[in-house]
PDB file of C-alpha atoms in Angstrom:
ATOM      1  CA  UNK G 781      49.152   7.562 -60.091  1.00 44.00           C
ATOM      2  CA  UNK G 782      47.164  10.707 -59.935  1.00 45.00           C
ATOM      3  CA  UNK G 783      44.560   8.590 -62.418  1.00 44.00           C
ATOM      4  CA  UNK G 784      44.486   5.685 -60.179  1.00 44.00           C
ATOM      5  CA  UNK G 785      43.616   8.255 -57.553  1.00 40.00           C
ATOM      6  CA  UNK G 786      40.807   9.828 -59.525  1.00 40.00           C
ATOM      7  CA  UNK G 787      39.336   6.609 -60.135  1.00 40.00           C
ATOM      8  CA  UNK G 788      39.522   5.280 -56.590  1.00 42.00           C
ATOM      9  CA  UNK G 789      37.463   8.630 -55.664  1.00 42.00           C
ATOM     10  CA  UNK G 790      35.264   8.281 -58.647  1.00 42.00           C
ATOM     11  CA  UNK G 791      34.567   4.661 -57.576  1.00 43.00           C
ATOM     12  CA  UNK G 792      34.237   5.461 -53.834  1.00 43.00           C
ATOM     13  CA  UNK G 793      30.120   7.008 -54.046  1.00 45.00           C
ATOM     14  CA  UNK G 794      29.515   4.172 -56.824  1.00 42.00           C
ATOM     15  CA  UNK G 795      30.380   1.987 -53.532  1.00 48.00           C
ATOM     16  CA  UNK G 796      28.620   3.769 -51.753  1.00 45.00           C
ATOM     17  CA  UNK G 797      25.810   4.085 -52.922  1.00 49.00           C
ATOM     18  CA  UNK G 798      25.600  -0.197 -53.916  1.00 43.00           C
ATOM     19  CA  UNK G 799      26.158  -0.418 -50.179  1.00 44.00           C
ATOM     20  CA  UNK G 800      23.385   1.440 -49.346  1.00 46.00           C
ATOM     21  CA  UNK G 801      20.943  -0.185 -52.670  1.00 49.00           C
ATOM     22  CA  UNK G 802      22.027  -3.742 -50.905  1.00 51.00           C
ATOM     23  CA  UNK G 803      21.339  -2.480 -47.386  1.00 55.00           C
ATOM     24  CA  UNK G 804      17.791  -1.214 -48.631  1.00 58.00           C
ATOM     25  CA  UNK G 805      16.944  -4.308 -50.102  1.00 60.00           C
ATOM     26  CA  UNK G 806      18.430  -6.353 -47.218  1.00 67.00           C
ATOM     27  CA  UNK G 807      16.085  -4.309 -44.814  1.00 67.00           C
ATOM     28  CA  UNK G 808      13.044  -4.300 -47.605  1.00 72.00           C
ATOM     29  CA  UNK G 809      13.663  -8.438 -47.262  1.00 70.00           C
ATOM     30  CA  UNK G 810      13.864  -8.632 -43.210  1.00 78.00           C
ATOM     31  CA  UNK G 811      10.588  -6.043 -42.807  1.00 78.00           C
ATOM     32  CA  UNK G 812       8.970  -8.911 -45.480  1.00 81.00           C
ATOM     33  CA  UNK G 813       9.798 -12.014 -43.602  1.00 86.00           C
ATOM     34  CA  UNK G 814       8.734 -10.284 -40.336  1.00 92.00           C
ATOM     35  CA  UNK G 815       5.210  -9.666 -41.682  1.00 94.00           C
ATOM     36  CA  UNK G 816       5.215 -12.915 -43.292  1.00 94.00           C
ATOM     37  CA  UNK G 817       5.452 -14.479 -39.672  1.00 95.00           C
ATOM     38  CA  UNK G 818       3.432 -12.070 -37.904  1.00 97.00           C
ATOM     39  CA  UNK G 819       0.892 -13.415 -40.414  1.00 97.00           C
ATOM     40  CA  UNK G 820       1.694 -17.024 -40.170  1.00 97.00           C
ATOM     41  CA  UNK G 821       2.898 -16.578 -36.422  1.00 98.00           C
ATOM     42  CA  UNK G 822      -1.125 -15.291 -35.204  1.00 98.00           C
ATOM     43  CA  UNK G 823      -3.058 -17.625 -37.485  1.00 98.00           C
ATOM     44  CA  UNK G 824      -0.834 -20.755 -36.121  1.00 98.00           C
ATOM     45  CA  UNK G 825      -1.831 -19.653 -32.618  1.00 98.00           C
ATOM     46  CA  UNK G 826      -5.152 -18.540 -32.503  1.00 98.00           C
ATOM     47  CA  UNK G 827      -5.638 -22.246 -34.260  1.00 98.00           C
ATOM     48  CA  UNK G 828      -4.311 -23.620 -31.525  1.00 98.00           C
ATOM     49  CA  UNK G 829      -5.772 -22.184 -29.116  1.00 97.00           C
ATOM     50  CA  UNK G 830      -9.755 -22.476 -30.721  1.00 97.00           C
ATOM     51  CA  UNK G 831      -8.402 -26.140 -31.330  1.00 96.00           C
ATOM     52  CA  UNK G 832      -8.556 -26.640 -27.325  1.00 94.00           C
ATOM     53  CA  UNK G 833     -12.311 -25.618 -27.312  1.00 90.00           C
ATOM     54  CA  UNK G 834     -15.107 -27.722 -28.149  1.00 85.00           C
ATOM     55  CA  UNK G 835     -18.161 -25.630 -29.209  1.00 89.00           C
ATOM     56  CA  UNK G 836     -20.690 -27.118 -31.416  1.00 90.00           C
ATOM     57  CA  UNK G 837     -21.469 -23.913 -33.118  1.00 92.00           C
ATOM     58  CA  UNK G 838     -18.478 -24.296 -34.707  1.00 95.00           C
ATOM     59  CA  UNK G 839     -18.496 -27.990 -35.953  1.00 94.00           C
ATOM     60  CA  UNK G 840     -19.662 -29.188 -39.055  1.00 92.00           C
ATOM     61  CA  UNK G 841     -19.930 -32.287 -41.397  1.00 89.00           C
ATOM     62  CA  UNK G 842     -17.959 -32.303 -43.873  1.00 86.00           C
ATOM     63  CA  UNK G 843     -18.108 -34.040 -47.486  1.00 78.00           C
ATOM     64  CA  UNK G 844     -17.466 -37.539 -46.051  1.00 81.00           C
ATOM     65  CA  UNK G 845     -19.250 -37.348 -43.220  1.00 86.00           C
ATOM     66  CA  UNK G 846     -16.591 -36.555 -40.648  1.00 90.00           C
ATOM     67  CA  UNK G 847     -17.189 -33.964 -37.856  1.00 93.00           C
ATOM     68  CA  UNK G 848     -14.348 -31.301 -38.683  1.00 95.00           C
ATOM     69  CA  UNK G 849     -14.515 -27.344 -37.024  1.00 96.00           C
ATOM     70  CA  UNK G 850     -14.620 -24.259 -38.625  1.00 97.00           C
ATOM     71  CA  UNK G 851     -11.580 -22.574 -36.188  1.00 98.00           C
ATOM     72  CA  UNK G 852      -9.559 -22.393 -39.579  1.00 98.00           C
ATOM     73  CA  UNK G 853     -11.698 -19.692 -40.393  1.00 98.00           C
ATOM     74  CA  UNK G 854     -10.710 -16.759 -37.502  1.00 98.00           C
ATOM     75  CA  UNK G 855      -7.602 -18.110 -37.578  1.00 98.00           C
ATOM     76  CA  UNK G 856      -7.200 -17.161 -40.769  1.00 98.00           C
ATOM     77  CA  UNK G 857      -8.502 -13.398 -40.846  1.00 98.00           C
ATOM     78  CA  UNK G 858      -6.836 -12.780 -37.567  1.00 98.00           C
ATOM     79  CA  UNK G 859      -3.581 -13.498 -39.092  1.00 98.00           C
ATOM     80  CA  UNK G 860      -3.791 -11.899 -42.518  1.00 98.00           C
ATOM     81  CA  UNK G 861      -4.947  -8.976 -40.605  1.00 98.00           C
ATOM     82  CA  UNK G 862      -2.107  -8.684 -38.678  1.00 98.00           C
ATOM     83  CA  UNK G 863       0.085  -9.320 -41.299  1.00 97.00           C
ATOM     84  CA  UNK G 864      -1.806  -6.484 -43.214  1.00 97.00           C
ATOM     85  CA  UNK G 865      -1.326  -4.331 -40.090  1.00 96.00           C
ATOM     86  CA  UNK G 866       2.192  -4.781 -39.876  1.00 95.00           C
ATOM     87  CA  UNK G 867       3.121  -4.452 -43.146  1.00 94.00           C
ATOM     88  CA  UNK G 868       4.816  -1.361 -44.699  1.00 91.00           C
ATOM     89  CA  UNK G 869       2.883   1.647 -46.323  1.00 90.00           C
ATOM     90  CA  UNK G 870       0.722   4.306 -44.849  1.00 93.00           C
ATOM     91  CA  UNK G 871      -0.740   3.806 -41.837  1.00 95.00           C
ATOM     92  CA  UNK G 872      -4.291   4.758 -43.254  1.00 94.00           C
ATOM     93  CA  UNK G 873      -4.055   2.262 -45.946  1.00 94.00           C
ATOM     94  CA  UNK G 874      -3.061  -0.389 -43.907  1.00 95.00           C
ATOM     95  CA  UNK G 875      -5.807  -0.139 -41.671  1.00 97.00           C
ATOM     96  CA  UNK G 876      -8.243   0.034 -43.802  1.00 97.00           C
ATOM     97  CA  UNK G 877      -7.180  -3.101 -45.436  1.00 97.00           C
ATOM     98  CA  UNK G 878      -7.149  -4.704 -41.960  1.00 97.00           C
ATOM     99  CA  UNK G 879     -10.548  -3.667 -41.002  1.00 97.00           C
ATOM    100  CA  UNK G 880     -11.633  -4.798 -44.344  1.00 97.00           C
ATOM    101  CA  UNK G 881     -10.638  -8.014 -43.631  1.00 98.00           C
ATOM    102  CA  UNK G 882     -11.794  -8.298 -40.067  1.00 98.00           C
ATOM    103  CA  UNK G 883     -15.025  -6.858 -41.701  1.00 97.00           C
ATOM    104  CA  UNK G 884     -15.605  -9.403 -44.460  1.00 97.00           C
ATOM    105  CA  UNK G 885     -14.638 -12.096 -41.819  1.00 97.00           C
ATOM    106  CA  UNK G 886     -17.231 -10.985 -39.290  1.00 97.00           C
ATOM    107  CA  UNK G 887     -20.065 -10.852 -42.109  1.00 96.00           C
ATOM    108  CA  UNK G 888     -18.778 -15.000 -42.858  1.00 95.00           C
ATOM    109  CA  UNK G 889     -18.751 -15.815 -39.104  1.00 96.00           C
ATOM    110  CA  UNK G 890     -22.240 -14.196 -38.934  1.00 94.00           C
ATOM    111  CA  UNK G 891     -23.295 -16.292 -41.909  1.00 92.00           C
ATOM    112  CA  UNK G 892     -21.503 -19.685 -40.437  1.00 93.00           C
ATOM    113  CA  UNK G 893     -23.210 -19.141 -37.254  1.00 93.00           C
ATOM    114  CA  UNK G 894     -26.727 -17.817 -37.999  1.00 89.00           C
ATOM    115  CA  UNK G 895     -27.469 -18.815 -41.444  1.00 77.00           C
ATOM    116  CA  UNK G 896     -25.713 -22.630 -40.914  1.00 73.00           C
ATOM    117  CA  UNK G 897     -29.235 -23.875 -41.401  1.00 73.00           C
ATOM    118  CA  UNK G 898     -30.843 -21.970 -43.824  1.00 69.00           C
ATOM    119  CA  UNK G 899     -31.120 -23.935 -47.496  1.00 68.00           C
ATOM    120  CA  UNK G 900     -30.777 -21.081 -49.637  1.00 61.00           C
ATOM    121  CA  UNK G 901     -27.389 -20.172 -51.786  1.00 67.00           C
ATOM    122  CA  UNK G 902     -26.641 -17.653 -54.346  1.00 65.00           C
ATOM    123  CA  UNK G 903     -27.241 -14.115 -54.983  1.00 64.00           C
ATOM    124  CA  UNK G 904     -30.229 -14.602 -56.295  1.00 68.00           C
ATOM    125  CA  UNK G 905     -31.864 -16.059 -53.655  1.00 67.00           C
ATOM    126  CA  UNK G 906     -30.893 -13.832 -50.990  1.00 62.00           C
ATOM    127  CA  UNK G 907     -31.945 -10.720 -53.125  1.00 67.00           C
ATOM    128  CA  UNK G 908     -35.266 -12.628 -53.322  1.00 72.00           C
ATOM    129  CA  UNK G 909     -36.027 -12.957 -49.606  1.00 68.00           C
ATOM    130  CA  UNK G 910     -34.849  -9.347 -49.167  1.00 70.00           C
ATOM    131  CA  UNK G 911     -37.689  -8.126 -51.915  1.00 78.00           C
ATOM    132  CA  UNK G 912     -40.096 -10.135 -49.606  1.00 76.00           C
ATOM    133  CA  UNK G 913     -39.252  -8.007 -46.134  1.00 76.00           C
ATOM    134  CA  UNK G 914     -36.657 -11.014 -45.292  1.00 73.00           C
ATOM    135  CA  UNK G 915     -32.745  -9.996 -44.144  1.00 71.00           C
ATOM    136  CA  UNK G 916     -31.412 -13.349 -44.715  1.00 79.00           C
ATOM    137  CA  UNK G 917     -27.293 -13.778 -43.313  1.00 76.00           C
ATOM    138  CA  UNK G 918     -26.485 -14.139 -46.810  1.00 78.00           C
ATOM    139  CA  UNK G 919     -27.985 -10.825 -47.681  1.00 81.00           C
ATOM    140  CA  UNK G 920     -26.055  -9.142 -44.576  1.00 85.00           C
ATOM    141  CA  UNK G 921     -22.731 -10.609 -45.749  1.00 89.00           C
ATOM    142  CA  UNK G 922     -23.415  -9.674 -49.320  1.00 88.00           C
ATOM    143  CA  UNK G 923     -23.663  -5.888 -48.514  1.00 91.00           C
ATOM    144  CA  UNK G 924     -21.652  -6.068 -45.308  1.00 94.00           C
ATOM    145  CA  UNK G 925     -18.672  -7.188 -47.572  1.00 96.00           C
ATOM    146  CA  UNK G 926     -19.397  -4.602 -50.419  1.00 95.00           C
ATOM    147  CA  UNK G 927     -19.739  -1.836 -47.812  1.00 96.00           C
ATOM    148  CA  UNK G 928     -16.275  -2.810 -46.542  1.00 96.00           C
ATOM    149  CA  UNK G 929     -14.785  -3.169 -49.305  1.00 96.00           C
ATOM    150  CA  UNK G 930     -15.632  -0.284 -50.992  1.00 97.00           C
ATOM    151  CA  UNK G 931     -14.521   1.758 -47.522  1.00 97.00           C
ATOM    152  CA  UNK G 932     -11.682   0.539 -47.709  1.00 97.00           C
ATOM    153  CA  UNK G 933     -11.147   0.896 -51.333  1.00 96.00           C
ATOM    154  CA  UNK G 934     -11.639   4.463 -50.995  1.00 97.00           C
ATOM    155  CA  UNK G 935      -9.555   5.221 -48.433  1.00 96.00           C
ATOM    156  CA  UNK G 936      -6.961   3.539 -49.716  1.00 94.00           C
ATOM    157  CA  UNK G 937      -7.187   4.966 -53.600  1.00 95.00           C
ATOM    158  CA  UNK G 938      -7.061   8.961 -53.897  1.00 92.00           C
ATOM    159  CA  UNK G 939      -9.481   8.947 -56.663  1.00 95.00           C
ATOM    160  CA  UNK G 940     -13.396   8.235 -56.084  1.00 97.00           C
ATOM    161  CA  UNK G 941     -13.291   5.420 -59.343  1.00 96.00           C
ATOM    162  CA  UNK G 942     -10.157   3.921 -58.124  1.00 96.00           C
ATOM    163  CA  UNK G 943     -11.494   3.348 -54.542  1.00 96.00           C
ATOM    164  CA  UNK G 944     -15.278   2.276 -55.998  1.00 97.00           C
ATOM    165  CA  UNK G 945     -13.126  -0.570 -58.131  1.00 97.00           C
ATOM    166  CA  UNK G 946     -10.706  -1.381 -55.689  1.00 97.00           C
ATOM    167  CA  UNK G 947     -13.838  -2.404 -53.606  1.00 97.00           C
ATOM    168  CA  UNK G 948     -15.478  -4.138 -55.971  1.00 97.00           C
ATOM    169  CA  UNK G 949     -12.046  -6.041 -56.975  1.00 97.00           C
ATOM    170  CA  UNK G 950     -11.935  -6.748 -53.077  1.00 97.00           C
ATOM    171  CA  UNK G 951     -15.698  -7.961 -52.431  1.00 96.00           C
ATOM    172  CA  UNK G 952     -15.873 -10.440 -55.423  1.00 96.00           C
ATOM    173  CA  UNK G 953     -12.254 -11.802 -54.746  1.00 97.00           C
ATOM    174  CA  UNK G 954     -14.111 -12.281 -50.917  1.00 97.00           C
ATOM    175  CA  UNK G 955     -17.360 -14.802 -52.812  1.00 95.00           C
ATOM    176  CA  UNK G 956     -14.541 -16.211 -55.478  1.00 96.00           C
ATOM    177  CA  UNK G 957     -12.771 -17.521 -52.439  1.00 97.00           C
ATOM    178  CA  UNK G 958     -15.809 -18.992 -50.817  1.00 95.00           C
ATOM    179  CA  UNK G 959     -16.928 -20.374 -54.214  1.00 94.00           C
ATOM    180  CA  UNK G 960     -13.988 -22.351 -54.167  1.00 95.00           C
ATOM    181  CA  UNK G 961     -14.139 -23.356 -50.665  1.00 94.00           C
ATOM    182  CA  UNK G 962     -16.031 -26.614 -51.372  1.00 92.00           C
ATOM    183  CA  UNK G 963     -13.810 -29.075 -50.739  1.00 91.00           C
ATOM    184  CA  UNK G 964     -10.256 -29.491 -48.533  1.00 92.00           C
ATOM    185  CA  UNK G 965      -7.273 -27.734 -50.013  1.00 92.00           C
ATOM    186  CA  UNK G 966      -8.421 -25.635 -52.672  1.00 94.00           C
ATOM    187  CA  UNK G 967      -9.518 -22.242 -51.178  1.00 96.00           C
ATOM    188  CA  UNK G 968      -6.183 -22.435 -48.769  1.00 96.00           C
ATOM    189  CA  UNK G 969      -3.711 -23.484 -51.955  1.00 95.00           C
ATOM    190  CA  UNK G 970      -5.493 -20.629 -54.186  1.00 96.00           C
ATOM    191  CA  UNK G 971      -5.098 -17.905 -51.703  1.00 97.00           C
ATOM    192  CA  UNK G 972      -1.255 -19.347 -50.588  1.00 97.00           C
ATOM    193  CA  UNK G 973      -0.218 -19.366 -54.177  1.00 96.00           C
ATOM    194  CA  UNK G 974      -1.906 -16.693 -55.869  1.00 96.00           C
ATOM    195  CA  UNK G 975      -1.106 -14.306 -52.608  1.00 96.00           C
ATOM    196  CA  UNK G 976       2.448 -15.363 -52.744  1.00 95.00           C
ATOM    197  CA  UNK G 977       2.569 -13.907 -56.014  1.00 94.00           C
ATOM    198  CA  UNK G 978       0.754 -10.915 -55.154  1.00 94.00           C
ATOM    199  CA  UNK G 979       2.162 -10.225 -52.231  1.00 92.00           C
ATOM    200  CA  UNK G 980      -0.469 -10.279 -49.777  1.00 94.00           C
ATOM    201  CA  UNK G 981       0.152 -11.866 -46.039  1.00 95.00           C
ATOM    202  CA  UNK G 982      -3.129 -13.953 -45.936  1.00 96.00           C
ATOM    203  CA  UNK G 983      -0.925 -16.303 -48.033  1.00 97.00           C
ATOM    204  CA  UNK G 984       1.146 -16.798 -45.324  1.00 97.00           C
ATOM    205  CA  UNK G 985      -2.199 -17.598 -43.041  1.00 98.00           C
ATOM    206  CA  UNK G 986      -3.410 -19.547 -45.659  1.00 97.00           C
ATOM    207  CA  UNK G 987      -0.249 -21.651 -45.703  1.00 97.00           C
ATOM    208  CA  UNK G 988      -0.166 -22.446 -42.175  1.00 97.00           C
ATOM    209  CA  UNK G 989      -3.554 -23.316 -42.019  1.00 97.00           C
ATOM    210  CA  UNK G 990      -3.399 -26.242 -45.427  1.00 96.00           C
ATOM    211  CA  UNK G 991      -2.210 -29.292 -44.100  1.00 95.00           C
ATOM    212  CA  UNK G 992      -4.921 -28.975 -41.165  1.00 96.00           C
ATOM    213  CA  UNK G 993      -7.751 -28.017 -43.656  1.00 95.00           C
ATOM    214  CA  UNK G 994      -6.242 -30.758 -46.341  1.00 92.00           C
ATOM    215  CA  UNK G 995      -6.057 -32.959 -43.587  1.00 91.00           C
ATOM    216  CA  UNK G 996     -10.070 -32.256 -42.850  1.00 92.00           C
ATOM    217  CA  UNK G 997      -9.062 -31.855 -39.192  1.00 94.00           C
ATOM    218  CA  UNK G 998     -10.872 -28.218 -39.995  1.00 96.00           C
ATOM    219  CA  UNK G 999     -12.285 -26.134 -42.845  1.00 96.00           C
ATOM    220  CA  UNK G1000     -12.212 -22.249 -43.565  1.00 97.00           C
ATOM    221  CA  UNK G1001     -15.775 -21.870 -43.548  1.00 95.00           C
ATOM    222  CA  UNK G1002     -17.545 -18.082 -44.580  1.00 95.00           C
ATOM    223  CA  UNK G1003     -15.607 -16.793 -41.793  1.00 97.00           C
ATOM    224  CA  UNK G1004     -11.675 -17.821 -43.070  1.00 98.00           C
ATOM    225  CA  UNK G1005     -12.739 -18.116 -46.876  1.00 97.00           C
ATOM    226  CA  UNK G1006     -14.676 -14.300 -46.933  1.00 98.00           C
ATOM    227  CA  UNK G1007     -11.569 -12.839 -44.873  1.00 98.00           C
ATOM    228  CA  UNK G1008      -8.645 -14.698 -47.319  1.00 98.00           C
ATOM    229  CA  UNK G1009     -10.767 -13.569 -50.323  1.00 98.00           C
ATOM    230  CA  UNK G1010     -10.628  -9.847 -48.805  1.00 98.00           C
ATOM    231  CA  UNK G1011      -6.862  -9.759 -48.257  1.00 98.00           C
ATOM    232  CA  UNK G1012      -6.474 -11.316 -51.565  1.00 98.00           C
ATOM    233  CA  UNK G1013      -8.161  -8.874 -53.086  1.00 97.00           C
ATOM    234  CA  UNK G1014      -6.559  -6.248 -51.584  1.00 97.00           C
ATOM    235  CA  UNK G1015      -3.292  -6.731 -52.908  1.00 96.00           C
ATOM    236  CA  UNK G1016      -4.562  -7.608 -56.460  1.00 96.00           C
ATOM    237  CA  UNK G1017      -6.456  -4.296 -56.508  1.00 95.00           C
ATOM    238  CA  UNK G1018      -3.012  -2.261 -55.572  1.00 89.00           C
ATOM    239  CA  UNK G1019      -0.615  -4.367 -57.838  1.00 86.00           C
ATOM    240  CA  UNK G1020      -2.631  -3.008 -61.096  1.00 77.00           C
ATOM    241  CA  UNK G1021      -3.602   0.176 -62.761  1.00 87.00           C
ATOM    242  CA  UNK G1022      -7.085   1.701 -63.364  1.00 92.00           C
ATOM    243  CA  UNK G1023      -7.008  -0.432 -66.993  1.00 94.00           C
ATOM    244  CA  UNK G1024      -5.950  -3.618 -64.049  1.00 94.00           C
ATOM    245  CA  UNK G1025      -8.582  -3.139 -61.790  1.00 96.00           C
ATOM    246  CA  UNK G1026     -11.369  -2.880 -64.297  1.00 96.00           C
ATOM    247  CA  UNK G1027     -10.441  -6.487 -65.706  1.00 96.00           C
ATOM    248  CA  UNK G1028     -10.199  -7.835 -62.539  1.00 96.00           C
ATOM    249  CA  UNK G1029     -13.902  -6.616 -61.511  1.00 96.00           C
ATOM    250  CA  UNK G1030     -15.295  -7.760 -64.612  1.00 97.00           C
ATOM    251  CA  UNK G1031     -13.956 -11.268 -64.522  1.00 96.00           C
ATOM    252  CA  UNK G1032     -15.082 -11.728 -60.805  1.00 96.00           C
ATOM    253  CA  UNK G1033     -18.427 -10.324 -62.025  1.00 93.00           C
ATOM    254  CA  UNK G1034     -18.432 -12.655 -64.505  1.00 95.00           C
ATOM    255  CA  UNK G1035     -17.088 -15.331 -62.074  1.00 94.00           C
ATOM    256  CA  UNK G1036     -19.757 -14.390 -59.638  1.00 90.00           C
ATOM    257  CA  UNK G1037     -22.348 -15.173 -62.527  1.00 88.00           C
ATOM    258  CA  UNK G1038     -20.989 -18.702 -63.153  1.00 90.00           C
ATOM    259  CA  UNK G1039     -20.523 -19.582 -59.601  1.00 87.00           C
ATOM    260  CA  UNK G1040     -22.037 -23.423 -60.111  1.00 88.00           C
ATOM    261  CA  UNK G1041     -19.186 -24.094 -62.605  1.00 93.00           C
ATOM    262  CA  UNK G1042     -16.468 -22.536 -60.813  1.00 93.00           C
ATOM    263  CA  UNK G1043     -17.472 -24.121 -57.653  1.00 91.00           C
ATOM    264  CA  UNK G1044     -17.868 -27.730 -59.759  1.00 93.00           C
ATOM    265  CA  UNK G1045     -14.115 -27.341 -60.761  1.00 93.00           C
ATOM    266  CA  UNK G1046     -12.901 -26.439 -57.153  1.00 92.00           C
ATOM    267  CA  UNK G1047     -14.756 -29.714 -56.457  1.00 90.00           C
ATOM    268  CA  UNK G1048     -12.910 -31.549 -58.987  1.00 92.00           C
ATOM    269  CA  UNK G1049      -9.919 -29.643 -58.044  1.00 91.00           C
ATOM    270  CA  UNK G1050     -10.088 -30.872 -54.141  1.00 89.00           C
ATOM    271  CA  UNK G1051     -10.397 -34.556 -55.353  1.00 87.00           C
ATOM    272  CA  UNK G1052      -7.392 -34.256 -57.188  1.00 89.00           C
ATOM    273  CA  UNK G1053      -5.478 -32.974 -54.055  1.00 84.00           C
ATOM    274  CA  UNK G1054      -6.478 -35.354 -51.726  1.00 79.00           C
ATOM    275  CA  UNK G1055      -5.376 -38.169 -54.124  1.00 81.00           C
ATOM    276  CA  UNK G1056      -1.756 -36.340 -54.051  1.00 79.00           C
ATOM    277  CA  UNK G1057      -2.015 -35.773 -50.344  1.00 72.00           C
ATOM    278  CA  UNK G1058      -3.246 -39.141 -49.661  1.00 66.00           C
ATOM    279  CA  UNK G1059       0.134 -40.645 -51.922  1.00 60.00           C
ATOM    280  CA  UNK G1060       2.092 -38.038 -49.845  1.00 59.00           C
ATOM    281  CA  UNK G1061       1.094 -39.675 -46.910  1.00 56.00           C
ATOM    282  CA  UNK G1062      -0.488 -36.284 -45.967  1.00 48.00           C
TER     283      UNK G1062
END
């Protein structure tokens, strides 16, 4: 008996303590699913409510000629900012994500709204006007974005190389977003699926938002597909080491460099969904 009794004590802390491991990870899972629909929750509503509006600075044509908005596009930094807002970590951290993302959001909507006319794309060309006296919107949203996101990065990161990476990793995951935002479905499924996985709440945004940008009711535009890129980038930045983040900037570097053939296989990438949406019955 007196074993029986030393085991039941033994065993009593062991129980314990699982109690407490399963209570953790209960509470780690309800604190998840509440940012996850803080995130979906604000981008769901503030597309509603922009849906109600009719302002022509905010239309456009899209591929096939139909008039479609661009209200995708706050909707979805609005709600991967408060998802990145709410979520759990230090408060510092998470508001410089947030502000990242509002930041790199603003710089698209000032692009979408000023620049909607202006002919010229790429790096290049922007850098080219700027040599010649000429701030082009694409020249404001190309530092705008790298000034954020290196802010951010180094507020978030305790070490000065960390924080520089961390806001390159977050800039060029901001253009490899809008590089793939060329046709309906593939800039909203890359950010839902890849942010899923990385754990970022602009997934949830992004998921809330497909089946009206599939649908080519509305599209992401600089605004949504700069401030999806951010948050992505965010989380990919934190989920690897030093050795991590290096990779990651030197393939979006490199992606940045190619950005006519990544942006020709979101095209054929977008056809491809639409056929599957369209035998959905999407």
């Amino acid at each position: 008996m007196g074993e029986n009794v030393r085991s039941g004590a033994a065993a009593g802390p062991v129980g314990v303590g699982a109690a407490a491991g399963i209570g953790a990870g209960a509470a780690e899972g309800i604190a998840a699913g509440a940012v996850v629909g803080i995130a979906a929750g604000v981008a769901a509503g503030v597309y509603a409510v922009l849906s109600r509006r009719t302002d022509g600075a905010w239309l456009r044509t899209n591929h096939v000629g139909r008039t479609v908005t661009l209200y995708a596009g706050p909707a979805a930094v609005l709600g991967s900012a408060a998802g990145i807002a709410a979520a759990p970590g230090p408060a510092r951290g998470r508001a410089a994500g947030a502000l990242a993302v509002l930041a790199a959001g603003g710089c698209g909507a000032y692009d979408d709204l000023v620049g909607a006319k202006d002919p010229r794309r790429g790096f290049r060309a922007h850098l080219e006007a700027l040599r010649g006296g000429e701030v082009t919107s694409g020249a404001v949203k190309l530092f705008g974005i790298g000034a954020a996101g290196v802010l951010a990065g180094l507020v978030i990161e305790e070490r000065v190389v960390d924080g520089v990476l961390t806001g390159v990793v977050i800039a060029g995951t901001a253009h490899l977003v809008n590089l793939v935002d060329v046709g309906p479905g593939v800039a909203v499924g890359s950010v839902a699926l890849l942010g899923a996985a990385a754990g970022t709440p602009g997934a949830a945004a992004a998921a809330v938002l497909a089946p009206a940008d599939l649908g080519e009711r509305t599209m992401l535009g600089d605004t949504g597909a700069h401030g999806l890129g951010a948050a992505l980038g965010i989380a990919l930045a934190r989920r690897g080491g030093r050795t991590g983040r290096v990779a990651l900037a030197a393939g979006l570097v490199a992606a940045a460099a190619n950005g006519d053939r990544i942006s020709g296989v979101a095209r054929r990438a977008s056809k491809v969904l639409r056929r599957v949406a369209g035998a959905a019955g999407a």
